[in-house]
mmCIF file of C-alpha atoms in Angstrom:
data_model
loop_
_atom_site.group_PDB
_atom_site.id
_atom_site.type_symbol
_atom_site.label_atom_id
_atom_site.label_comp_id
_atom_site.label_asym_id
_atom_site.label_seq_id
_atom_site.Cartn_x
_atom_site.Cartn_y
_atom_site.Cartn_z
ATOM 1 C CA MET A 322 5.741 44.615 -35.015
ATOM 2 C CA SER A 323 7.500 41.620 -33.448
ATOM 3 C CA PHE A 324 7.519 40.636 -29.798
ATOM 4 C CA THR A 325 10.279 39.240 -27.623
ATOM 5 C CA LYS A 326 9.711 36.145 -25.486
ATOM 6 C CA GLN A 327 9.377 38.394 -22.439
ATOM 7 C CA GLU A 328 6.783 40.540 -24.207
ATOM 8 C CA ILE A 329 4.819 37.416 -25.188
ATOM 9 C CA THR A 330 4.783 36.441 -21.500
ATOM 10 C CA GLN A 331 3.574 39.939 -20.592
ATOM 11 C CA LEU A 332 0.793 39.695 -23.206
ATOM 12 C CA SER A 333 -0.281 36.342 -21.730
ATOM 13 C CA ASN A 334 -0.403 37.902 -18.262
ATOM 14 C CA LEU A 335 -2.540 40.768 -19.567
ATOM 15 C CA LEU A 336 -4.898 38.413 -21.418
ATOM 16 C CA LEU A 337 -5.475 36.304 -18.310
ATOM 17 C CA SER A 338 -5.633 39.186 -15.868
ATOM 18 C CA PRO A 339 -8.888 39.487 -13.907
ATOM 19 C CA GLU A 340 -9.149 43.087 -15.203
ATOM 20 C CA ASP A 341 -11.048 43.572 -18.475
ATOM 21 C CA THR A 342 -8.990 46.696 -19.188
ATOM 22 C CA ASN A 343 -5.789 44.654 -19.291
ATOM 23 C CA LYS A 344 -7.398 42.116 -21.616
ATOM 24 C CA SER A 345 -8.540 44.873 -23.951
ATOM 25 C CA ILE A 346 -5.024 46.351 -24.069
ATOM 26 C CA ALA A 347 -3.526 42.953 -24.929
ATOM 27 C CA LEU A 348 -6.146 42.245 -27.605
ATOM 28 C CA GLY A 349 -5.518 45.648 -29.175
ATOM 29 C CA LEU A 350 -1.787 44.981 -29.386
ATOM 30 C CA ILE A 351 -2.382 41.526 -30.875
ATOM 31 C CA GLN A 352 -4.779 42.958 -33.498
ATOM 32 C CA ASN A 353 -1.939 45.171 -34.689
ATOM 33 C CA SER A 354 0.457 42.183 -34.817
ATOM 34 C CA PRO A 355 -1.644 39.128 -35.779
ATOM 35 C CA GLN A 356 1.480 37.081 -36.465
ATOM 36 C CA VAL A 357 1.773 36.463 -32.690
ATOM 37 C CA VAL A 358 -1.593 34.688 -32.505
ATOM 38 C CA ASN A 359 0.060 31.294 -32.988
ATOM 39 C CA GLN A 360 2.286 31.937 -29.939
ATOM 40 C CA LEU A 361 -0.718 33.047 -27.880
ATOM 41 C CA GLN A 362 -3.262 30.480 -29.048
ATOM 42 C CA ILE A 363 -3.831 28.907 -25.622
ATOM 43 C CA PRO A 364 -4.388 32.124 -23.607
ATOM 44 C CA LEU A 365 -6.585 33.407 -26.453
ATOM 45 C CA THR A 366 -8.575 30.153 -26.340
ATOM 46 C CA ILE A 367 -9.060 30.553 -22.586
ATOM 47 C CA VAL A 368 -10.291 34.141 -23.030
ATOM 48 C CA ALA A 369 -12.557 33.283 -25.976
ATOM 49 C CA TYR A 370 -14.189 30.107 -24.711
ATOM 50 C CA LEU A 371 -13.659 29.578 -20.988
ATOM 51 C CA SER A 372 -13.624 32.752 -18.910
ATOM 52 C CA ASN A 373 -17.338 33.189 -18.386
ATOM 53 C CA ASP A 374 -16.863 36.482 -16.541
ATOM 54 C CA ASN A 375 -15.530 38.189 -19.696
ATOM 55 C CA GLN A 376 -17.570 40.807 -21.498
ATOM 56 C CA ALA A 377 -18.979 39.579 -24.811
ATOM 57 C CA HIS A 378 -16.867 41.944 -26.912
ATOM 58 C CA ILE A 379 -13.658 40.625 -25.288
ATOM 59 C CA GLU A 380 -14.619 37.011 -25.995
ATOM 60 C CA GLY A 381 -15.588 38.001 -29.528
ATOM 61 C CA LEU A 382 -12.270 39.723 -30.202
ATOM 62 C CA ALA A 383 -10.302 36.708 -28.955
ATOM 63 C CA HIS A 384 -12.463 34.367 -31.055
ATOM 64 C CA ASP A 385 -12.008 36.517 -34.185
ATOM 65 C CA LEU A 386 -8.235 36.594 -33.739
ATOM 66 C CA LEU A 387 -8.147 32.810 -33.556
ATOM 67 C CA ILE A 388 -10.349 32.076 -36.577
ATOM 68 C CA GLN A 389 -8.716 34.763 -38.724
ATOM 69 C CA ASN A 390 -5.135 33.713 -38.045
ATOM 70 C CA LEU A 391 -5.148 29.954 -37.423
ATOM 71 C CA PRO A 392 -6.267 27.043 -39.630
ATOM 72 C CA GLU A 393 -9.872 25.967 -39.045
ATOM 73 C CA ALA A 394 -8.780 22.512 -37.870
ATOM 74 C CA CYS A 395 -6.442 24.053 -35.311
ATOM 75 C CA VAL A 396 -9.199 26.279 -33.885
ATOM 76 C CA ARG A 397 -11.525 23.284 -33.707
ATOM 77 C CA ASP A 398 -8.888 21.299 -31.805
ATOM 78 C CA LEU A 399 -8.415 24.166 -29.333
ATOM 79 C CA GLN A 400 -12.166 24.416 -28.780
ATOM 80 C CA ASP A 401 -12.434 20.660 -28.226
ATOM 81 C CA GLN A 402 -9.561 20.709 -25.721
ATOM 82 C CA ILE A 403 -11.384 23.146 -23.484
ATOM 83 C CA LEU A 404 -15.042 22.277 -24.025
ATOM 84 C CA ILE A 405 -15.243 19.841 -21.095
ATOM 85 C CA LEU A 406 -14.393 22.717 -18.735
ATOM 86 C CA ASN A 407 -17.436 24.586 -20.028
ATOM 87 C CA TYR A 408 -19.526 21.482 -19.382
ATOM 88 C CA ALA A 409 -18.258 21.506 -15.803
ATOM 89 C CA GLN A 410 -19.642 24.985 -15.185
ATOM 90 C CA TYR A 411 -23.136 24.616 -16.596
ATOM 91 C CA LYS A 412 -26.060 22.553 -15.429
ATOM 92 C CA PHE A 413 -27.012 20.802 -18.660
ATOM 93 C CA LYS A 414 -26.375 17.068 -18.933
ATOM 94 C CA VAL A 415 -25.709 14.739 -21.838
ATOM 95 C CA VAL A 416 -28.734 12.431 -21.838
ATOM 96 C CA GLU A 417 -26.714 9.246 -22.335
ATOM 97 C CA GLY A 418 -24.469 10.017 -19.357
ATOM 98 C CA TRP A 419 -20.777 9.143 -19.163
ATOM 99 C CA ASN A 420 -20.937 5.386 -19.571
ATOM 100 C CA THR A 421 -22.224 4.888 -23.092
ATOM 101 C CA TYR A 422 -19.990 3.649 -25.908
ATOM 102 C CA LYS A 423 -17.903 6.437 -27.513
ATOM 103 C CA ASN A 424 -19.522 8.929 -25.176
ATOM 104 C CA PRO A 425 -18.738 12.549 -26.196
ATOM 105 C CA LEU A 426 -18.052 13.614 -22.611
ATOM 106 C CA ARG A 427 -15.351 10.991 -22.170
ATOM 107 C CA LEU A 428 -13.835 11.915 -25.525
ATOM 108 C CA LEU A 429 -13.732 15.618 -24.597
ATOM 109 C CA LEU A 430 -12.316 14.749 -21.181
ATOM 110 C CA GLU A 431 -9.540 12.734 -22.800
ATOM 111 C CA LEU A 432 -8.743 15.612 -25.188
ATOM 112 C CA HIS A 433 -8.370 17.991 -22.255
ATOM 113 C CA GLU A 434 -6.293 15.516 -20.237
ATOM 114 C CA ASN A 435 -3.913 15.153 -23.176
ATOM 115 C CA ALA A 436 -3.499 18.940 -23.386
ATOM 116 C CA ILE A 437 -3.711 19.841 -19.705
ATOM 117 C CA GLU A 438 -0.011 20.461 -19.122
ATOM 118 C CA LYS A 439 -0.053 23.089 -21.889
ATOM 119 C CA TYR A 440 -2.874 24.934 -20.105
ATOM 120 C CA MET A 441 -1.654 24.745 -16.512
ATOM 121 C CA PRO A 442 1.090 27.436 -16.845
ATOM 122 C CA PHE A 443 -1.515 29.879 -18.147
ATOM 123 C CA PHE A 444 -4.079 28.942 -15.497
ATOM 124 C CA ARG A 445 -1.421 29.727 -12.864
ATOM 125 C CA ILE A 446 -1.410 33.391 -13.938
ATOM 126 C CA ASN A 447 -4.809 33.834 -12.260
ATOM 127 C CA PRO A 448 -5.329 30.417 -10.655
ATOM 128 C CA ALA A 449 -8.392 30.676 -8.375
ATOM 129 C CA PRO A 450 -11.148 30.678 -11.050
ATOM 130 C CA TYR A 451 -9.585 27.743 -12.902
ATOM 131 C CA ALA A 452 -9.100 25.801 -9.671
ATOM 132 C CA LYS A 453 -12.819 26.307 -9.113
ATOM 133 C CA ILE A 454 -13.604 24.958 -12.589
ATOM 134 C CA TYR A 455 -11.511 21.826 -11.974
ATOM 135 C CA THR A 456 -13.329 21.365 -8.663
ATOM 136 C CA LEU A 457 -16.675 21.603 -10.456
ATOM 137 C CA LEU A 458 -15.481 19.104 -13.074
ATOM 138 C CA ALA A 459 -14.359 16.664 -10.366
ATOM 139 C CA ASN A 460 -17.753 17.045 -8.656
ATOM 140 C CA ARG A 461 -19.627 16.311 -11.865
ATOM 141 C CA ILE A 462 -17.529 13.235 -12.642
ATOM 142 C CA LYS A 463 -18.088 12.030 -9.056
ATOM 143 C CA ASN A 464 -21.861 12.511 -9.225
ATOM 144 C CA GLU A 465 -22.440 11.447 -12.824
ATOM 145 C CA TRP A 466 -19.795 8.782 -13.515
ATOM 146 C CA ASN A 467 -18.270 7.555 -10.210
ATOM 147 C CA ASN A 468 -14.819 7.322 -11.800
ATOM 148 C CA TYR A 469 -12.887 8.044 -8.632
ATOM 149 C CA GLN A 470 -9.431 8.030 -10.210
ATOM 150 C CA LYS A 471 -10.507 10.818 -12.575
ATOM 151 C CA VAL A 472 -12.190 12.665 -9.712
ATOM 152 C CA LEU A 473 -9.002 12.606 -7.637
ATOM 153 C CA PHE A 474 -6.913 13.688 -10.634
ATOM 154 C CA PHE A 475 -8.963 16.870 -11.129
ATOM 155 C CA TYR A 476 -9.221 17.631 -7.416
ATOM 156 C CA GLU A 477 -5.416 17.474 -7.336
ATOM 157 C CA LYS A 478 -5.176 19.821 -10.320
ATOM 158 C CA ALA A 479 -7.467 22.248 -8.488
ATOM 159 C CA MET A 480 -5.276 22.095 -5.375
ATOM 160 C CA GLU A 481 -2.135 22.457 -7.492
ATOM 161 C CA LEU A 482 -3.540 25.744 -8.792
ATOM 162 C CA ASP A 483 -5.006 26.944 -5.505
ATOM 163 C CA PRO A 484 -3.831 25.224 -2.294
ATOM 164 C CA ASP A 485 -6.503 27.149 -0.370
ATOM 165 C CA ASN A 486 -9.355 25.610 -2.363
ATOM 166 C CA THR A 487 -11.005 23.796 0.529
ATOM 167 C CA GLN A 488 -13.813 22.379 -1.632
ATOM 168 C CA ALA A 489 -11.225 20.452 -3.637
ATOM 169 C CA SER A 490 -9.232 19.339 -0.608
ATOM 170 C CA PHE A 491 -12.380 18.211 1.238
ATOM 171 C CA GLY A 492 -13.649 16.430 -1.882
ATOM 172 C CA PHE A 493 -10.288 14.698 -2.326
ATOM 173 C CA ALA A 494 -10.239 13.659 1.345
ATOM 174 C CA SER A 495 -13.796 12.286 1.200
ATOM 175 C CA ILE A 496 -13.082 10.132 -1.861
ATOM 176 C CA VAL A 497 -9.807 8.717 -0.534
ATOM 177 C CA HIS A 498 -11.394 8.051 2.869
ATOM 178 C CA THR A 499 -14.630 6.473 1.647
ATOM 179 C CA HIS A 500 -13.424 4.485 -1.352
ATOM 180 C CA TYR A 501 -9.868 3.569 -0.404
ATOM 181 C CA ILE A 502 -8.907 3.901 3.274
ATOM 182 C CA LYS A 503 -12.120 2.234 4.497
ATOM 183 C CA LYS A 504 -11.139 -0.733 2.314
ATOM 184 C CA GLY A 505 -7.615 -0.857 3.730
ATOM 185 C CA GLN A 506 -6.055 0.894 0.727
ATOM 186 C CA ARG A 507 -3.939 4.079 0.499
ATOM 187 C CA LEU A 508 -3.223 4.029 4.235
ATOM 188 C CA GLU A 509 -0.144 6.134 3.533
ATOM 189 C CA ASP A 510 -2.564 9.005 2.795
ATOM 190 C CA VAL A 511 -4.215 8.990 6.241
ATOM 191 C CA ASP A 512 -2.363 12.028 7.609
ATOM 192 C CA ARG A 513 -2.856 13.936 4.381
ATOM 193 C CA VAL A 514 -6.600 13.223 4.414
ATOM 194 C CA LEU A 515 -6.917 14.241 8.063
ATOM 195 C CA ASN A 516 -5.064 17.467 7.285
ATOM 196 C CA TYR A 517 -7.424 18.200 4.381
ATOM 197 C CA TYR A 518 -10.484 17.517 6.531
ATOM 198 C CA ILE A 519 -9.410 19.878 9.304
ATOM 199 C CA ARG A 520 -8.180 22.575 6.918
ATOM 200 C CA SER A 521 -11.614 22.706 5.317
ATOM 201 C CA TYR A 522 -13.280 23.748 8.589
ATOM 202 C CA LYS A 523 -14.195 27.450 8.544
ATOM 203 C CA THR A 524 -17.434 27.795 10.525
ATOM 204 C CA PRO A 525 -19.837 25.416 12.351
ATOM 205 C CA ARG A 526 -21.482 24.852 8.959
ATOM 206 C CA ASN A 527 -18.347 22.853 8.064
ATOM 207 C CA ILE A 528 -18.408 20.665 11.183
ATOM 208 C CA VAL A 529 -18.629 17.615 8.903
ATOM 209 C CA SER A 530 -14.831 18.033 8.664
ATOM 210 C CA TYR A 531 -14.426 16.985 12.303
ATOM 211 C CA ARG A 532 -17.061 14.261 12.013
ATOM 212 C CA ASN A 533 -15.203 12.735 9.080
ATOM 213 C CA ALA A 534 -11.782 13.097 10.711
ATOM 214 C CA ALA A 535 -13.036 11.225 13.775
ATOM 215 C CA LEU A 536 -14.683 8.501 11.674
ATOM 216 C CA LEU A 537 -11.490 8.065 9.649
ATOM 217 C CA CYS A 538 -9.539 7.495 12.860
ATOM 218 C CA GLN A 539 -12.123 4.915 13.923
ATOM 219 C CA ASP A 540 -11.828 3.185 10.542
ATOM 220 C CA ILE A 541 -8.083 2.674 11.045
ATOM 221 C CA GLY A 542 -8.400 1.791 14.741
ATOM 222 C CA ALA A 543 -6.819 5.037 16.022
ATOM 223 C CA ILE A 544 -9.319 5.380 18.844
ATOM 224 C CA GLN A 545 -7.555 8.064 20.885
ATOM 225 C CA ARG A 546 -7.137 10.232 17.791
ATOM 226 C CA ALA A 547 -10.856 9.797 17.125
ATOM 227 C CA VAL A 548 -11.578 10.941 20.693
ATOM 228 C CA HIS A 549 -9.403 14.014 20.066
ATOM 229 C CA TYR A 550 -11.367 15.022 16.944
ATOM 230 C CA TYR A 551 -14.719 14.460 18.646
ATOM 231 C CA GLU A 552 -13.660 16.583 21.615
ATOM 232 C CA GLU A 553 -12.250 19.344 19.387
ATOM 233 C CA GLY A 554 -15.316 19.285 17.149
ATOM 234 C CA LEU A 555 -17.670 19.576 20.102
ATOM 235 C CA LYS A 556 -15.717 22.577 21.410
ATOM 236 C CA LEU A 557 -16.389 24.285 18.090
ATOM 237 C CA CYS A 558 -19.969 23.088 17.702
ATOM 238 C CA PRO A 559 -21.303 21.755 21.032
ATOM 239 C CA ASP A 560 -24.847 21.245 19.734
ATOM 240 C CA ASP A 561 -24.005 19.109 16.702
ATOM 241 C CA THR A 562 -26.169 16.048 17.276
ATOM 242 C CA ILE A 563 -24.301 13.877 14.761
ATOM 243 C CA LEU A 564 -21.015 14.471 16.582
ATOM 244 C CA LEU A 565 -22.730 13.767 19.906
ATOM 245 C CA ASN A 566 -24.267 10.553 18.591
ATOM 246 C CA ASN A 567 -21.088 9.291 16.928
ATOM 247 C CA TYR A 568 -19.017 10.071 20.013
ATOM 248 C CA ALA A 569 -21.532 8.310 22.252
ATOM 249 C CA ASN A 570 -21.258 5.231 20.024
ATOM 250 C CA LEU A 571 -17.462 5.291 20.235
ATOM 251 C CA LEU A 572 -17.601 5.634 24.024
ATOM 252 C CA MET A 573 -20.002 2.689 24.153
ATOM 253 C CA HIS A 574 -17.858 0.515 21.883
ATOM 254 C CA PRO A 575 -14.942 -0.063 21.942
ATOM 255 C CA ILE A 576 -14.141 2.251 24.879
ATOM 256 C CA ARG A 577 -16.984 0.880 27.072
ATOM 257 C CA ASP A 578 -17.370 4.064 29.107
ATOM 258 C CA TYR A 579 -21.144 3.674 29.339
ATOM 259 C CA HIS A 580 -21.756 6.524 31.786
ATOM 260 C CA LYS A 581 -19.963 9.017 29.554
ATOM 261 C CA ALA A 582 -21.654 7.551 26.460
ATOM 262 C CA GLN A 583 -25.032 7.986 28.124
ATOM 263 C CA ALA A 584 -24.217 11.609 28.968
ATOM 264 C CA PHE A 585 -23.354 12.502 25.355
ATOM 265 C CA ALA A 586 -26.379 10.676 23.937
ATOM 266 C CA ALA A 587 -28.573 12.481 26.477
ATOM 267 C CA ARG A 588 -27.107 15.825 25.368
ATOM 268 C CA GLY A 589 -28.103 14.995 21.817
ATOM 269 C CA LEU A 590 -31.617 13.953 22.821
ATOM 270 C CA ASP A 591 -32.064 17.197 24.740
ATOM 271 C CA ILE A 592 -31.569 18.959 21.398
ATOM 272 C CA LEU A 593 -33.451 16.468 19.173
ATOM 273 C CA PRO A 594 -35.693 14.326 21.420
ATOM 274 C CA HIS A 595 -37.099 12.247 18.539
ATOM 275 C CA ASP A 596 -33.932 11.665 16.511
ATOM 276 C CA PRO A 597 -33.908 7.959 15.474
ATOM 277 C CA SER A 598 -30.118 7.574 15.554
ATOM 278 C CA LEU A 599 -29.800 9.052 19.037
ATOM 279 C CA LEU A 600 -32.709 6.959 20.313
ATOM 280 C CA ASP A 601 -31.095 3.817 18.888
ATOM 281 C CA THR A 602 -27.743 4.724 20.442
ATOM 282 C CA MET A 603 -29.339 5.306 23.836
ATOM 283 C CA ALA A 604 -31.203 1.996 23.547
ATOM 284 C CA ASN A 605 -27.919 0.167 22.923
ATOM 285 C CA ILE A 606 -26.278 1.953 25.853
ATOM 286 C CA GLN A 607 -29.127 0.868 28.128
ATOM 287 C CA MET A 608 -28.951 -2.704 26.840
ATOM 288 C CA TYR A 609 -25.186 -3.278 26.812
ATOM 289 C CA GLY A 610 -24.040 -0.836 29.470
ATOM 290 C CA PHE A 611 -26.727 -1.040 32.141
ATOM 291 C CA ARG A 612 -28.780 -4.143 31.233
ATOM 292 C CA ASN A 613 -31.895 -2.005 31.471
ATOM 293 C CA TYR A 614 -33.795 -4.144 28.995
ATOM 294 C CA GLU A 615 -37.190 -2.541 29.570
ATOM 295 C CA LYS A 616 -35.859 0.930 28.820
ATOM 296 C CA ALA A 617 -33.918 -0.342 25.803
ATOM 297 C CA GLU A 618 -37.058 -2.005 24.416
ATOM 298 C CA GLN A 619 -39.048 1.229 24.780
ATOM 299 C CA LEU A 620 -36.385 3.194 22.937
ATOM 300 C CA PHE A 621 -36.037 0.677 20.101
ATOM 301 C CA PHE A 622 -39.810 0.690 19.594
ATOM 302 C CA LYS A 623 -39.810 4.495 19.442
ATOM 303 C CA VAL A 624 -37.430 4.195 16.514
ATOM 304 C CA ILE A 625 -39.153 1.458 14.513
ATOM 305 C CA GLN A 626 -42.494 3.242 14.852
ATOM 306 C CA LYS A 627 -40.978 5.918 12.615
ATOM 307 C CA GLY A 628 -40.717 3.480 9.688
ATOM 308 C CA ASP A 629 -39.123 0.316 8.357
ATOM 309 C CA GLU A 630 -36.115 2.257 7.046
ATOM 310 C CA HIS A 631 -34.687 2.275 10.591
ATOM 311 C CA HIS A 632 -33.467 -1.270 10.128
ATOM 312 C CA TYR A 633 -30.676 -1.015 12.690
ATOM 313 C CA SER A 634 -33.229 -0.875 15.519
ATOM 314 C CA PHE A 635 -34.905 -4.073 14.306
ATOM 315 C CA THR A 636 -31.513 -5.769 14.620
ATOM 316 C CA GLY A 637 -31.098 -4.100 18.013
ATOM 317 C CA LEU A 638 -34.375 -5.668 19.144
ATOM 318 C CA GLY A 639 -33.076 -9.019 17.893
ATOM 319 C CA ASP A 640 -30.017 -8.589 20.127
ATOM 320 C CA LEU A 641 -32.216 -7.520 23.020
ATOM 321 C CA TYR A 642 -34.605 -10.490 22.810
ATOM 322 C CA LEU A 643 -31.672 -12.876 22.420
ATOM 323 C CA ARG A 644 -30.323 -11.582 25.729
ATOM 324 C CA MET A 645 -33.787 -12.044 27.223
ATOM 325 C CA GLN A 646 -33.872 -15.597 25.748
ATOM 326 C CA ASP A 647 -37.053 -14.848 23.785
ATOM 327 C CA TYR A 648 -35.871 -16.640 20.655
ATOM 328 C CA ASP A 649 -39.103 -16.295 18.643
ATOM 329 C CA LYS A 650 -38.982 -12.522 18.915
ATOM 330 C CA ALA A 651 -35.226 -12.481 18.381
ATOM 331 C CA GLU A 652 -35.636 -14.397 15.107
ATOM 332 C CA LYS A 653 -38.482 -12.125 13.969
ATOM 333 C CA TYR A 654 -36.506 -8.904 14.467
ATOM 334 C CA TYR A 655 -33.188 -10.238 13.182
ATOM 335 C CA LEU A 656 -34.909 -11.133 9.912
ATOM 336 C CA LYS A 657 -36.733 -7.787 9.731
ATOM 337 C CA GLY A 658 -33.435 -6.039 10.308
ATOM 338 C CA LEU A 659 -31.759 -7.999 7.516
ATOM 339 C CA HIS A 660 -34.153 -7.774 4.600
ATOM 340 C CA ASN A 661 -37.378 -6.227 3.447
ATOM 341 C CA GLY A 662 -38.933 -8.716 1.028
ATOM 342 C CA LEU A 663 -36.199 -9.741 -1.416
ATOM 343 C CA GLN A 664 -33.905 -6.781 -0.722
ATOM 344 C CA TYR A 665 -31.394 -6.150 2.001
ATOM 345 C CA THR A 666 -32.383 -3.278 4.278
ATOM 346 C CA SER A 667 -28.962 -1.620 3.970
ATOM 347 C CA ARG A 668 -26.714 -0.725 1.038
ATOM 348 C CA GLU A 669 -23.641 -0.809 3.259
ATOM 349 C CA ILE A 670 -21.795 -4.103 2.795
ATOM 350 C CA HIS A 671 -20.277 -4.053 6.292
ATOM 351 C CA GLU A 672 -23.746 -3.585 7.854
ATOM 352 C CA ILE A 673 -25.226 -6.509 5.907
ATOM 353 C CA THR A 674 -22.192 -8.651 6.765
ATOM 354 C CA LEU A 675 -22.595 -7.957 10.478
ATOM 355 C CA LYS A 676 -26.307 -8.789 10.364
ATOM 356 C CA LEU A 677 -25.693 -12.033 8.475
ATOM 357 C CA LYS A 678 -23.049 -13.073 10.997
ATOM 358 C CA LYS A 679 -25.519 -12.497 13.844
ATOM 359 C CA ILE A 680 -28.198 -14.566 12.109
ATOM 360 C CA VAL A 681 -25.813 -17.437 11.313
ATOM 361 C CA ARG A 682 -24.676 -17.476 14.938
ATOM 362 C CA PHE A 683 -28.282 -17.276 16.162
ATOM 363 C CA TYR A 684 -29.459 -20.281 14.128
ATOM 364 C CA ALA A 685 -26.321 -22.329 14.764
ATOM 365 C CA HIS A 686 -25.814 -21.734 18.498
ATOM 366 C CA TYR A 687 -29.247 -20.887 19.868
ATOM 367 C CA LEU A 688 -31.776 -22.736 17.693
ATOM 368 C CA ASN A 689 -29.490 -25.572 16.532
ATOM 369 C CA ASP A 690 -30.987 -25.087 13.063
ATOM 370 C CA SER A 691 -28.077 -26.102 10.827
ATOM 371 C CA LEU A 692 -30.072 -25.773 7.578
ATOM 372 C CA ARG A 693 -30.947 -22.130 8.129
ATOM 373 C CA ALA A 694 -27.516 -21.371 9.530
ATOM 374 C CA GLU A 695 -25.985 -22.821 6.360
ATOM 375 C CA HIS A 696 -28.467 -20.899 4.172
ATOM 376 C CA TYR A 697 -27.447 -17.546 5.621
ATOM 377 C CA TYR A 698 -23.787 -18.555 5.742
ATOM 378 C CA HIS A 699 -23.857 -19.066 1.957
ATOM 379 C CA LYS A 700 -25.409 -15.594 1.585
ATOM 380 C CA LEU A 701 -22.538 -14.248 3.660
ATOM 381 C CA VAL A 702 -19.939 -15.989 1.490
ATOM 382 C CA ARG A 703 -21.558 -14.709 -1.746
ATOM 383 C CA LEU A 704 -21.601 -11.179 -0.354
ATOM 384 C CA LYS A 705 -17.934 -11.339 0.606
ATOM 385 C CA ASN A 706 -17.012 -12.716 -2.837
ATOM 386 C CA LYS A 707 -18.741 -9.771 -4.498
ATOM 387 C CA THR A 708 -16.522 -7.300 -2.668
ATOM 388 C CA HIS A 709 -13.242 -8.910 -3.779
#
């Protein structure tokens, strides 16, 4: 029996149908006409080795058809092309990770990338499960390799298959925002990223979408758009303390509406009275907005009593004591805010940069200590050189 091109297409649709009955019908027809296996090698490969919801006998039939009718080397190539998508779905890890020389994961990834355009038309027959697999693959590359170009490539493949895959669109938005837009790159993607963030919101559990949209607007200096996303987010989730804290910070600086900032920080503290970030924000509002230094000091000390990891409040105390002209205490807390032993207290380059600038200014303008000012200035220069 021979099949027309249209019938081959129909067989492919049956093989990749979500219904096992349809797959069984297609496999039965192919068994009676094994000469068509070569024309159906990719959908058969997907059924045999990728669709983990198949019954074992269906996978076995597809596998048998491939090994009985194709050269061994061809079957091995087909298996290798798709193996990385199996890796994406399961929790095992290659001990050496992705970065070792001639790493098998990178080799398998390259084999799939080279063949991907042959698979995409077949994935489109029933796209949602394969979009999910590409999302899982992107997540694993992000978490295990940090190769953001590859991550974005597979998120885009997932969205190409299923535009409603919000995990892929949110993941794509987060990578572009964090690793490109914040560095002044890919600014042409701002509207696209904002759209992906907001589209991914479904319930208050996804309120991070509005948090990130607002922070993105702050990163590019679009302050009124940031206000819009904070206001909209708080309508949807009025008790989200991270939104309340971030909005209070924006209202404090650069908007300088200290009364409104205080109101939003107070709302957050009503919900979480001991939250370190909210306490620090309220301390800064008291210091900068109302010059209530005693209250600010009390709040900063509440934070640092929770542990040295709250380095931002040590720097806040440095700012406070500088305003109070207590330079010994200002120096003590600026240094505690900057480093713990030989390590910086923060992994965020912009945070370390800001702290170093404050210390350089403190030594140069308030203590007239040019040696120490120069020492920390050189640290600042080295840090900036590392980022370029």
